[in-house]
PDB file of C-alpha atoms in Angstrom:
ATOM      1  CA  UNK A 264     -27.135 160.915  94.736  1.00 95.00           C
ATOM      2  CA  UNK A 265     -25.494 164.114  92.860  1.00 97.00           C
ATOM      3  CA  UNK A 266     -21.460 163.731  92.977  1.00 98.00           C
ATOM      4  CA  UNK A 267     -19.119 165.660  90.871  1.00 98.00           C
ATOM      5  CA  UNK A 268     -15.290 164.076  91.671  1.00 98.00           C
ATOM      6  CA  UNK A 269     -12.668 166.042  90.006  1.00 98.00           C
ATOM      7  CA  UNK A 270      -8.883 165.035  88.924  1.00 97.00           C
ATOM      8  CA  UNK A 271      -6.223 164.925  91.078  1.00 97.00           C
ATOM      9  CA  UNK A 272      -3.446 167.682  92.026  1.00 98.00           C
ATOM     10  CA  UNK A 273      -1.387 168.762  89.296  1.00 98.00           C
ATOM     11  CA  UNK A 274       1.845 170.763  89.145  1.00 98.00           C
ATOM     12  CA  UNK A 275       2.825 172.837  85.931  1.00 98.00           C
ATOM     13  CA  UNK A 276       6.004 175.029  84.856  1.00 97.00           C
ATOM     14  CA  UNK A 277       4.965 178.672  83.757  1.00 97.00           C
ATOM     15  CA  UNK A 278       3.603 178.836  80.073  1.00 97.00           C
ATOM     16  CA  UNK A 279       2.637 175.332  80.343  1.00 98.00           C
ATOM     17  CA  UNK A 280      -1.390 174.270  79.966  1.00 98.00           C
ATOM     18  CA  UNK A 281      -4.025 172.394  82.477  1.00 98.00           C
ATOM     19  CA  UNK A 282      -6.573 170.297  81.880  1.00 98.00           C
ATOM     20  CA  UNK A 283      -8.940 169.216  84.963  1.00 98.00           C
ATOM     21  CA  UNK A 284     -12.021 166.843  84.744  1.00 98.00           C
ATOM     22  CA  UNK A 285     -15.315 167.195  86.635  1.00 98.00           C
ATOM     23  CA  UNK A 286     -17.442 163.778  86.166  1.00 98.00           C
ATOM     24  CA  UNK A 287     -21.116 164.012  86.771  1.00 98.00           C
ATOM     25  CA  UNK A 288     -22.770 161.321  88.295  1.00 98.00           C
ATOM     26  CA  UNK A 289     -26.493 161.020  90.190  1.00 97.00           C
ATOM     27  CA  UNK A 290     -28.470 163.445  87.746  1.00 97.00           C
ATOM     28  CA  UNK A 291     -29.190 163.955  83.563  1.00 96.00           C
ATOM     29  CA  UNK A 292     -25.489 165.394  83.099  1.00 96.00           C
ATOM     30  CA  UNK A 293     -26.979 167.575  80.047  1.00 95.00           C
ATOM     31  CA  UNK A 294     -29.873 169.211  82.102  1.00 93.00           C
ATOM     32  CA  UNK A 295     -27.433 171.550  83.950  1.00 95.00           C
ATOM     33  CA  UNK A 296     -24.576 174.047  83.082  1.00 95.00           C
ATOM     34  CA  UNK A 297     -21.407 173.302  84.522  1.00 97.00           C
ATOM     35  CA  UNK A 298     -19.464 176.558  85.769  1.00 97.00           C
ATOM     36  CA  UNK A 299     -15.978 176.759  86.818  1.00 98.00           C
ATOM     37  CA  UNK A 300     -14.777 178.666  89.594  1.00 98.00           C
ATOM     38  CA  UNK A 301     -11.258 179.125  91.341  1.00 98.00           C
ATOM     39  CA  UNK A 302      -9.646 180.244  95.042  1.00 98.00           C
ATOM     40  CA  UNK A 303      -6.052 181.316  95.062  1.00 97.00           C
ATOM     41  CA  UNK A 304      -4.250 180.331  98.411  1.00 96.00           C
ATOM     42  CA  UNK A 305      -6.113 182.501 101.196  1.00 94.00           C
ATOM     43  CA  UNK A 306      -8.018 184.357  98.674  1.00 96.00           C
ATOM     44  CA  UNK A 307     -11.782 184.270  97.685  1.00 96.00           C
ATOM     45  CA  UNK A 308     -13.840 182.677  94.722  1.00 97.00           C
ATOM     46  CA  UNK A 309     -13.094 183.800  91.410  1.00 97.00           C
ATOM     47  CA  UNK A 310     -15.963 182.734  88.524  1.00 97.00           C
ATOM     48  CA  UNK A 311     -14.140 181.762  85.236  1.00 97.00           C
ATOM     49  CA  UNK A 312     -17.367 180.895  82.954  1.00 96.00           C
ATOM     50  CA  UNK A 313     -20.113 178.148  82.023  1.00 96.00           C
ATOM     51  CA  UNK A 314     -20.170 175.485  79.525  1.00 96.00           C
ATOM     52  CA  UNK A 315     -23.768 174.390  78.789  1.00 95.00           C
ATOM     53  CA  UNK A 316     -23.312 170.511  78.735  1.00 95.00           C
ATOM     54  CA  UNK A 317     -26.142 170.286  76.239  1.00 94.00           C
ATOM     55  CA  UNK A 318     -24.857 172.007  73.167  1.00 95.00           C
ATOM     56  CA  UNK A 319     -21.681 172.491  74.073  1.00 96.00           C
ATOM     57  CA  UNK A 320     -21.796 176.348  74.435  1.00 95.00           C
ATOM     58  CA  UNK A 321     -19.759 177.949  76.900  1.00 95.00           C
ATOM     59  CA  UNK A 322     -19.592 182.196  78.157  1.00 94.00           C
ATOM     60  CA  UNK A 323     -16.219 182.764  79.705  1.00 96.00           C
ATOM     61  CA  UNK A 324     -15.533 185.679  81.976  1.00 95.00           C
ATOM     62  CA  UNK A 325     -13.977 188.351  80.093  1.00 94.00           C
ATOM     63  CA  UNK A 326     -10.614 187.981  82.339  1.00 94.00           C
ATOM     64  CA  UNK A 327     -10.467 184.606  81.146  1.00 96.00           C
ATOM     65  CA  UNK A 328     -11.355 184.470  77.217  1.00 96.00           C
ATOM     66  CA  UNK A 329      -8.502 183.626  75.042  1.00 94.00           C
ATOM     67  CA  UNK A 330      -7.058 181.663  77.620  1.00 94.00           C
ATOM     68  CA  UNK A 331      -9.577 179.191  79.009  1.00 98.00           C
ATOM     69  CA  UNK A 332     -11.255 176.204  77.089  1.00 98.00           C
ATOM     70  CA  UNK A 333     -14.417 174.480  78.304  1.00 98.00           C
ATOM     71  CA  UNK A 334     -15.685 171.460  77.157  1.00 98.00           C
ATOM     72  CA  UNK A 335     -17.455 167.997  77.747  1.00 98.00           C
ATOM     73  CA  UNK A 336     -17.652 164.760  76.667  1.00 98.00           C
ATOM     74  CA  UNK A 337     -21.449 163.636  77.089  1.00 97.00           C
ATOM     75  CA  UNK A 338     -20.942 160.213  76.611  1.00 97.00           C
ATOM     76  CA  UNK A 339     -18.944 159.895  80.054  1.00 98.00           C
ATOM     77  CA  UNK A 340     -20.623 162.620  81.841  1.00 98.00           C
ATOM     78  CA  UNK A 341     -17.400 165.038  82.231  1.00 98.00           C
ATOM     79  CA  UNK A 342     -16.575 168.549  81.999  1.00 98.00           C
ATOM     80  CA  UNK A 343     -13.202 169.480  80.925  1.00 98.00           C
ATOM     81  CA  UNK A 344     -11.545 173.020  82.026  1.00 98.00           C
ATOM     82  CA  UNK A 345      -8.554 173.774  80.193  1.00 98.00           C
ATOM     83  CA  UNK A 346      -6.254 176.730  81.002  1.00 98.00           C
ATOM     84  CA  UNK A 347      -3.247 177.821  78.965  1.00 97.00           C
ATOM     85  CA  UNK A 348      -0.297 179.962  79.443  1.00 97.00           C
ATOM     86  CA  UNK A 349       0.102 179.429  83.193  1.00 97.00           C
ATOM     87  CA  UNK A 350       1.786 181.990  85.205  1.00 97.00           C
ATOM     88  CA  UNK A 351       2.355 181.587  88.987  1.00 97.00           C
ATOM     89  CA  UNK A 352      -0.708 183.675  90.232  1.00 96.00           C
ATOM     90  CA  UNK A 353      -2.686 181.139  88.285  1.00 97.00           C
ATOM     91  CA  UNK A 354      -2.178 178.597  91.331  1.00 98.00           C
ATOM     92  CA  UNK A 355      -5.121 178.260  92.821  1.00 98.00           C
ATOM     93  CA  UNK A 356      -8.031 175.015  93.707  1.00 98.00           C
ATOM     94  CA  UNK A 357     -10.170 175.054  90.870  1.00 98.00           C
ATOM     95  CA  UNK A 358     -13.707 174.036  91.360  1.00 98.00           C
ATOM     96  CA  UNK A 359     -16.671 172.749  89.100  1.00 98.00           C
ATOM     97  CA  UNK A 360     -20.242 173.758  90.071  1.00 98.00           C
ATOM     98  CA  UNK A 361     -23.153 172.673  88.750  1.00 97.00           C
ATOM     99  CA  UNK A 362     -26.216 175.298  88.772  1.00 95.00           C
ATOM    100  CA  UNK A 363     -29.334 175.344  89.051  1.00 93.00           C
ATOM    101  CA  UNK A 364     -31.210 177.351  87.020  1.00 87.00           C
ATOM    102  CA  UNK A 365     -35.109 177.886  86.437  1.00 76.00           C
ATOM    103  CA  UNK A 366     -35.356 179.619  83.453  1.00 74.00           C
ATOM    104  CA  UNK A 367     -32.319 182.194  82.491  1.00 78.00           C
ATOM    105  CA  UNK A 368     -29.323 179.718  82.373  1.00 81.00           C
ATOM    106  CA  UNK A 369     -27.339 182.674  80.656  1.00 81.00           C
ATOM    107  CA  UNK A 370     -27.158 184.426  83.812  1.00 81.00           C
ATOM    108  CA  UNK A 371     -29.359 183.183  86.579  1.00 81.00           C
ATOM    109  CA  UNK A 372     -29.505 179.938  89.006  1.00 88.00           C
ATOM    110  CA  UNK A 373     -27.015 178.794  91.700  1.00 95.00           C
ATOM    111  CA  UNK A 374     -24.116 176.361  92.323  1.00 97.00           C
ATOM    112  CA  UNK A 375     -26.123 173.570  94.190  1.00 96.00           C
ATOM    113  CA  UNK A 376     -23.599 170.939  93.709  1.00 97.00           C
ATOM    114  CA  UNK A 377     -19.638 171.795  93.848  1.00 98.00           C
ATOM    115  CA  UNK A 378     -16.586 169.246  92.940  1.00 98.00           C
ATOM    116  CA  UNK A 379     -13.954 168.755  95.354  1.00 98.00           C
ATOM    117  CA  UNK A 380     -11.286 170.930  94.125  1.00 98.00           C
ATOM    118  CA  UNK A 381      -8.556 170.283  92.104  1.00 98.00           C
ATOM    119  CA  UNK A 382      -5.069 172.300  93.183  1.00 98.00           C
ATOM    120  CA  UNK A 383      -3.047 173.124  90.130  1.00 98.00           C
ATOM    121  CA  UNK A 384       0.051 174.359  91.363  1.00 98.00           C
ATOM    122  CA  UNK A 385       2.545 176.715  88.946  1.00 98.00           C
ATOM    123  CA  UNK A 386       6.036 176.702  89.765  1.00 96.00           C
ATOM    124  CA  UNK A 387       9.341 176.663  87.977  1.00 94.00           C
TER     125      UNK A 387
ATOM    126  CA  UNK B  95     -11.370 194.036  94.872  1.00 80.00           C
ATOM    127  CA  UNK B  96     -14.542 192.454  95.090  1.00 88.00           C
ATOM    128  CA  UNK B  97     -17.583 193.772  93.005  1.00 93.00           C
ATOM    129  CA  UNK B  98     -19.593 192.574  96.147  1.00 97.00           C
ATOM    130  CA  UNK B  99     -18.484 194.011  99.489  1.00 97.00           C
ATOM    131  CA  UNK B 100     -18.556 191.758 102.890  1.00 98.00           C
ATOM    132  CA  UNK B 101     -16.630 192.277 106.174  1.00 97.00           C
ATOM    133  CA  UNK B 102     -13.543 190.642 106.610  1.00 97.00           C
ATOM    134  CA  UNK B 103     -14.533 188.733 109.786  1.00 97.00           C
ATOM    135  CA  UNK B 104     -17.374 188.777 112.181  1.00 97.00           C
ATOM    136  CA  UNK B 105     -17.489 186.888 115.412  1.00 96.00           C
ATOM    137  CA  UNK B 106     -20.127 186.044 118.543  1.00 96.00           C
ATOM    138  CA  UNK B 107     -20.501 183.607 121.124  1.00 96.00           C
ATOM    139  CA  UNK B 108     -21.557 180.233 120.808  1.00 96.00           C
ATOM    140  CA  UNK B 109     -25.905 180.285 121.004  1.00 97.00           C
ATOM    141  CA  UNK B 110     -25.508 184.123 119.374  1.00 97.00           C
ATOM    142  CA  UNK B 111     -26.675 185.308 116.643  1.00 97.00           C
ATOM    143  CA  UNK B 112     -24.717 186.864 113.479  1.00 97.00           C
ATOM    144  CA  UNK B 113     -25.593 188.454 110.724  1.00 98.00           C
ATOM    145  CA  UNK B 114     -23.242 189.230 107.561  1.00 98.00           C
ATOM    146  CA  UNK B 115     -23.599 191.922 105.098  1.00 98.00           C
ATOM    147  CA  UNK B 116     -23.278 191.600 101.157  1.00 98.00           C
ATOM    148  CA  UNK B 117     -22.882 195.448  99.601  1.00 98.00           C
ATOM    149  CA  UNK B 118     -23.553 195.702  95.851  1.00 97.00           C
ATOM    150  CA  UNK B 119     -25.020 197.750  93.049  1.00 97.00           C
ATOM    151  CA  UNK B 120     -28.189 197.890  90.573  1.00 96.00           C
ATOM    152  CA  UNK B 121     -26.139 195.937  88.409  1.00 96.00           C
ATOM    153  CA  UNK B 122     -25.835 192.573  90.610  1.00 96.00           C
ATOM    154  CA  UNK B 123     -27.617 192.169  93.813  1.00 97.00           C
ATOM    155  CA  UNK B 124     -30.349 195.226  92.974  1.00 96.00           C
ATOM    156  CA  UNK B 125     -31.340 193.079  90.188  1.00 93.00           C
ATOM    157  CA  UNK B 126     -30.688 189.774  90.828  1.00 94.00           C
ATOM    158  CA  UNK B 127     -31.107 186.924  93.088  1.00 95.00           C
ATOM    159  CA  UNK B 128     -28.467 186.221  95.828  1.00 97.00           C
ATOM    160  CA  UNK B 129     -26.782 182.831  96.854  1.00 97.00           C
ATOM    161  CA  UNK B 130     -24.838 182.142  99.923  1.00 98.00           C
ATOM    162  CA  UNK B 131     -22.419 179.689 100.224  1.00 98.00           C
ATOM    163  CA  UNK B 132     -20.520 178.092 103.591  1.00 98.00           C
ATOM    164  CA  UNK B 133     -16.909 177.108 102.878  1.00 98.00           C
ATOM    165  CA  UNK B 134     -15.459 174.915 105.963  1.00 97.00           C
ATOM    166  CA  UNK B 135     -11.381 174.582 106.077  1.00 94.00           C
ATOM    167  CA  UNK B 136      -9.978 172.955 103.442  1.00 93.00           C
ATOM    168  CA  UNK B 137     -13.795 172.118 102.044  1.00 97.00           C
ATOM    169  CA  UNK B 138     -15.564 172.976  99.168  1.00 98.00           C
ATOM    170  CA  UNK B 139     -18.083 175.585  99.121  1.00 98.00           C
ATOM    171  CA  UNK B 140     -21.546 174.820 100.086  1.00 98.00           C
ATOM    172  CA  UNK B 141     -24.736 176.376  99.144  1.00 98.00           C
ATOM    173  CA  UNK B 142     -27.036 177.740 102.101  1.00 98.00           C
ATOM    174  CA  UNK B 143     -29.095 179.851 100.561  1.00 98.00           C
ATOM    175  CA  UNK B 144     -30.420 180.841  97.197  1.00 96.00           C
ATOM    176  CA  UNK B 145     -32.845 183.151  95.268  1.00 95.00           C
ATOM    177  CA  UNK B 146     -32.234 185.470  98.454  1.00 96.00           C
ATOM    178  CA  UNK B 147     -34.107 183.611 101.475  1.00 97.00           C
ATOM    179  CA  UNK B 148     -34.398 180.296 100.483  1.00 97.00           C
ATOM    180  CA  UNK B 149     -32.543 177.154 102.067  1.00 97.00           C
ATOM    181  CA  UNK B 150     -32.010 174.124 100.506  1.00 96.00           C
ATOM    182  CA  UNK B 151     -33.084 170.905 102.102  1.00 95.00           C
ATOM    183  CA  UNK B 152     -31.230 169.782 104.805  1.00 95.00           C
ATOM    184  CA  UNK B 153     -29.599 173.476 105.840  1.00 97.00           C
ATOM    185  CA  UNK B 154     -31.290 174.272 109.389  1.00 96.00           C
ATOM    186  CA  UNK B 155     -33.541 177.423 110.013  1.00 95.00           C
ATOM    187  CA  UNK B 156     -30.976 178.848 111.802  1.00 97.00           C
ATOM    188  CA  UNK B 157     -29.780 180.454 108.892  1.00 98.00           C
ATOM    189  CA  UNK B 158     -31.615 182.796 106.554  1.00 98.00           C
ATOM    190  CA  UNK B 159     -31.013 185.695 104.031  1.00 98.00           C
ATOM    191  CA  UNK B 160     -32.607 188.793 103.222  1.00 97.00           C
ATOM    192  CA  UNK B 161     -32.373 191.140 100.499  1.00 97.00           C
ATOM    193  CA  UNK B 162     -33.003 195.149 100.517  1.00 96.00           C
ATOM    194  CA  UNK B 163     -32.484 197.048  97.873  1.00 96.00           C
ATOM    195  CA  UNK B 164     -28.443 196.715  96.709  1.00 97.00           C
ATOM    196  CA  UNK B 165     -27.881 194.859  99.582  1.00 98.00           C
ATOM    197  CA  UNK B 166     -28.547 191.092 101.199  1.00 98.00           C
ATOM    198  CA  UNK B 167     -27.885 189.980 104.921  1.00 98.00           C
ATOM    199  CA  UNK B 168     -26.998 185.960 105.759  1.00 98.00           C
ATOM    200  CA  UNK B 169     -28.134 185.559 109.599  1.00 98.00           C
ATOM    201  CA  UNK B 170     -26.967 182.849 111.630  1.00 97.00           C
ATOM    202  CA  UNK B 171     -28.907 182.578 115.216  1.00 97.00           C
ATOM    203  CA  UNK B 172     -28.173 179.561 118.051  1.00 97.00           C
ATOM    204  CA  UNK B 173     -24.205 179.945 116.673  1.00 97.00           C
ATOM    205  CA  UNK B 174     -22.476 176.659 117.229  1.00 96.00           C
ATOM    206  CA  UNK B 175     -18.343 175.988 117.072  1.00 95.00           C
ATOM    207  CA  UNK B 176     -19.406 173.848 113.805  1.00 95.00           C
ATOM    208  CA  UNK B 177     -20.039 177.618 111.788  1.00 97.00           C
ATOM    209  CA  UNK B 178     -16.899 178.627 112.047  1.00 97.00           C
ATOM    210  CA  UNK B 179     -16.050 178.845 108.319  1.00 97.00           C
ATOM    211  CA  UNK B 180     -16.283 181.404 105.733  1.00 98.00           C
ATOM    212  CA  UNK B 181     -18.901 182.718 103.905  1.00 98.00           C
ATOM    213  CA  UNK B 182     -19.604 184.302 100.440  1.00 98.00           C
ATOM    214  CA  UNK B 183     -22.484 185.909  98.863  1.00 98.00           C
ATOM    215  CA  UNK B 184     -22.736 186.105  94.719  1.00 97.00           C
ATOM    216  CA  UNK B 185     -24.605 187.160  92.059  1.00 97.00           C
ATOM    217  CA  UNK B 186     -25.040 188.188  88.271  1.00 95.00           C
ATOM    218  CA  UNK B 187     -23.523 190.935  87.747  1.00 95.00           C
ATOM    219  CA  UNK B 188     -25.561 192.545  84.300  1.00 93.00           C
ATOM    220  CA  UNK B 189     -22.850 195.479  83.257  1.00 93.00           C
ATOM    221  CA  UNK B 190     -20.143 192.783  83.617  1.00 92.00           C
ATOM    222  CA  UNK B 191     -21.689 189.943  82.094  1.00 91.00           C
ATOM    223  CA  UNK B 192     -20.281 187.819  85.124  1.00 93.00           C
ATOM    224  CA  UNK B 193     -21.033 185.617  88.054  1.00 95.00           C
ATOM    225  CA  UNK B 194     -19.708 187.789  90.962  1.00 96.00           C
ATOM    226  CA  UNK B 195     -18.565 186.820  94.716  1.00 97.00           C
ATOM    227  CA  UNK B 196     -17.964 188.989  97.763  1.00 97.00           C
ATOM    228  CA  UNK B 197     -14.707 188.788  98.940  1.00 97.00           C
ATOM    229  CA  UNK B 198     -15.842 185.972 102.016  1.00 97.00           C
ATOM    230  CA  UNK B 199     -16.441 186.871 105.730  1.00 98.00           C
ATOM    231  CA  UNK B 200     -14.512 184.646 108.219  1.00 98.00           C
ATOM    232  CA  UNK B 201     -16.936 183.421 110.951  1.00 97.00           C
ATOM    233  CA  UNK B 202     -15.318 183.112 114.197  1.00 97.00           C
ATOM    234  CA  UNK B 203     -17.122 181.509 116.930  1.00 96.00           C
ATOM    235  CA  UNK B 204     -15.659 182.688 120.497  1.00 88.00           C
TER     236      UNK B 204
END
């Protein structure tokens, strides 16, 4: 069965960086785009971007450009999301989500499997 | 402020029906597929509806989706206490070149 297992909770100081991992199993890792979505406490879902695990190509939401880096290691079927220059309002649960897209994966598809989430707390 | 507009909350009694609206524009809902997600308290979102009105395997037919113009609707019939959750609509926005979500709707089953 498809599983996305994320790394554990992190506590970071303002200005630091955090790298969250998402290990995929139960399917061909390179066959599906991986997206990252975050959710601040008590708030809604915010899309951050995606990575194409096959090519390594990425597409970041404008808000996060220059600030987020998404990478992958196909040898261990793991995607990573690194956010730099953390601020207190980056405190959130970060989710990876697999996208099923029949054709147009740049803009199409839907999130059929989600990781369990990783809480990142930014506090001095 | 979310690009897609959902009511903050809806409520209904067990066994009743409820609908949740999701309003957008021609750059998002009007020209792209809509999906819906259920988020139970303390858990990750779960896919409920994709491509406007399709249900993944394992999702009961009590859940339905529809789209008309620049709005989409999630319907839930035969409400159960286990349906209490936050519900989000999502789609692609061609103008923003970004995935967008509604602000979420909290369903209370009285």
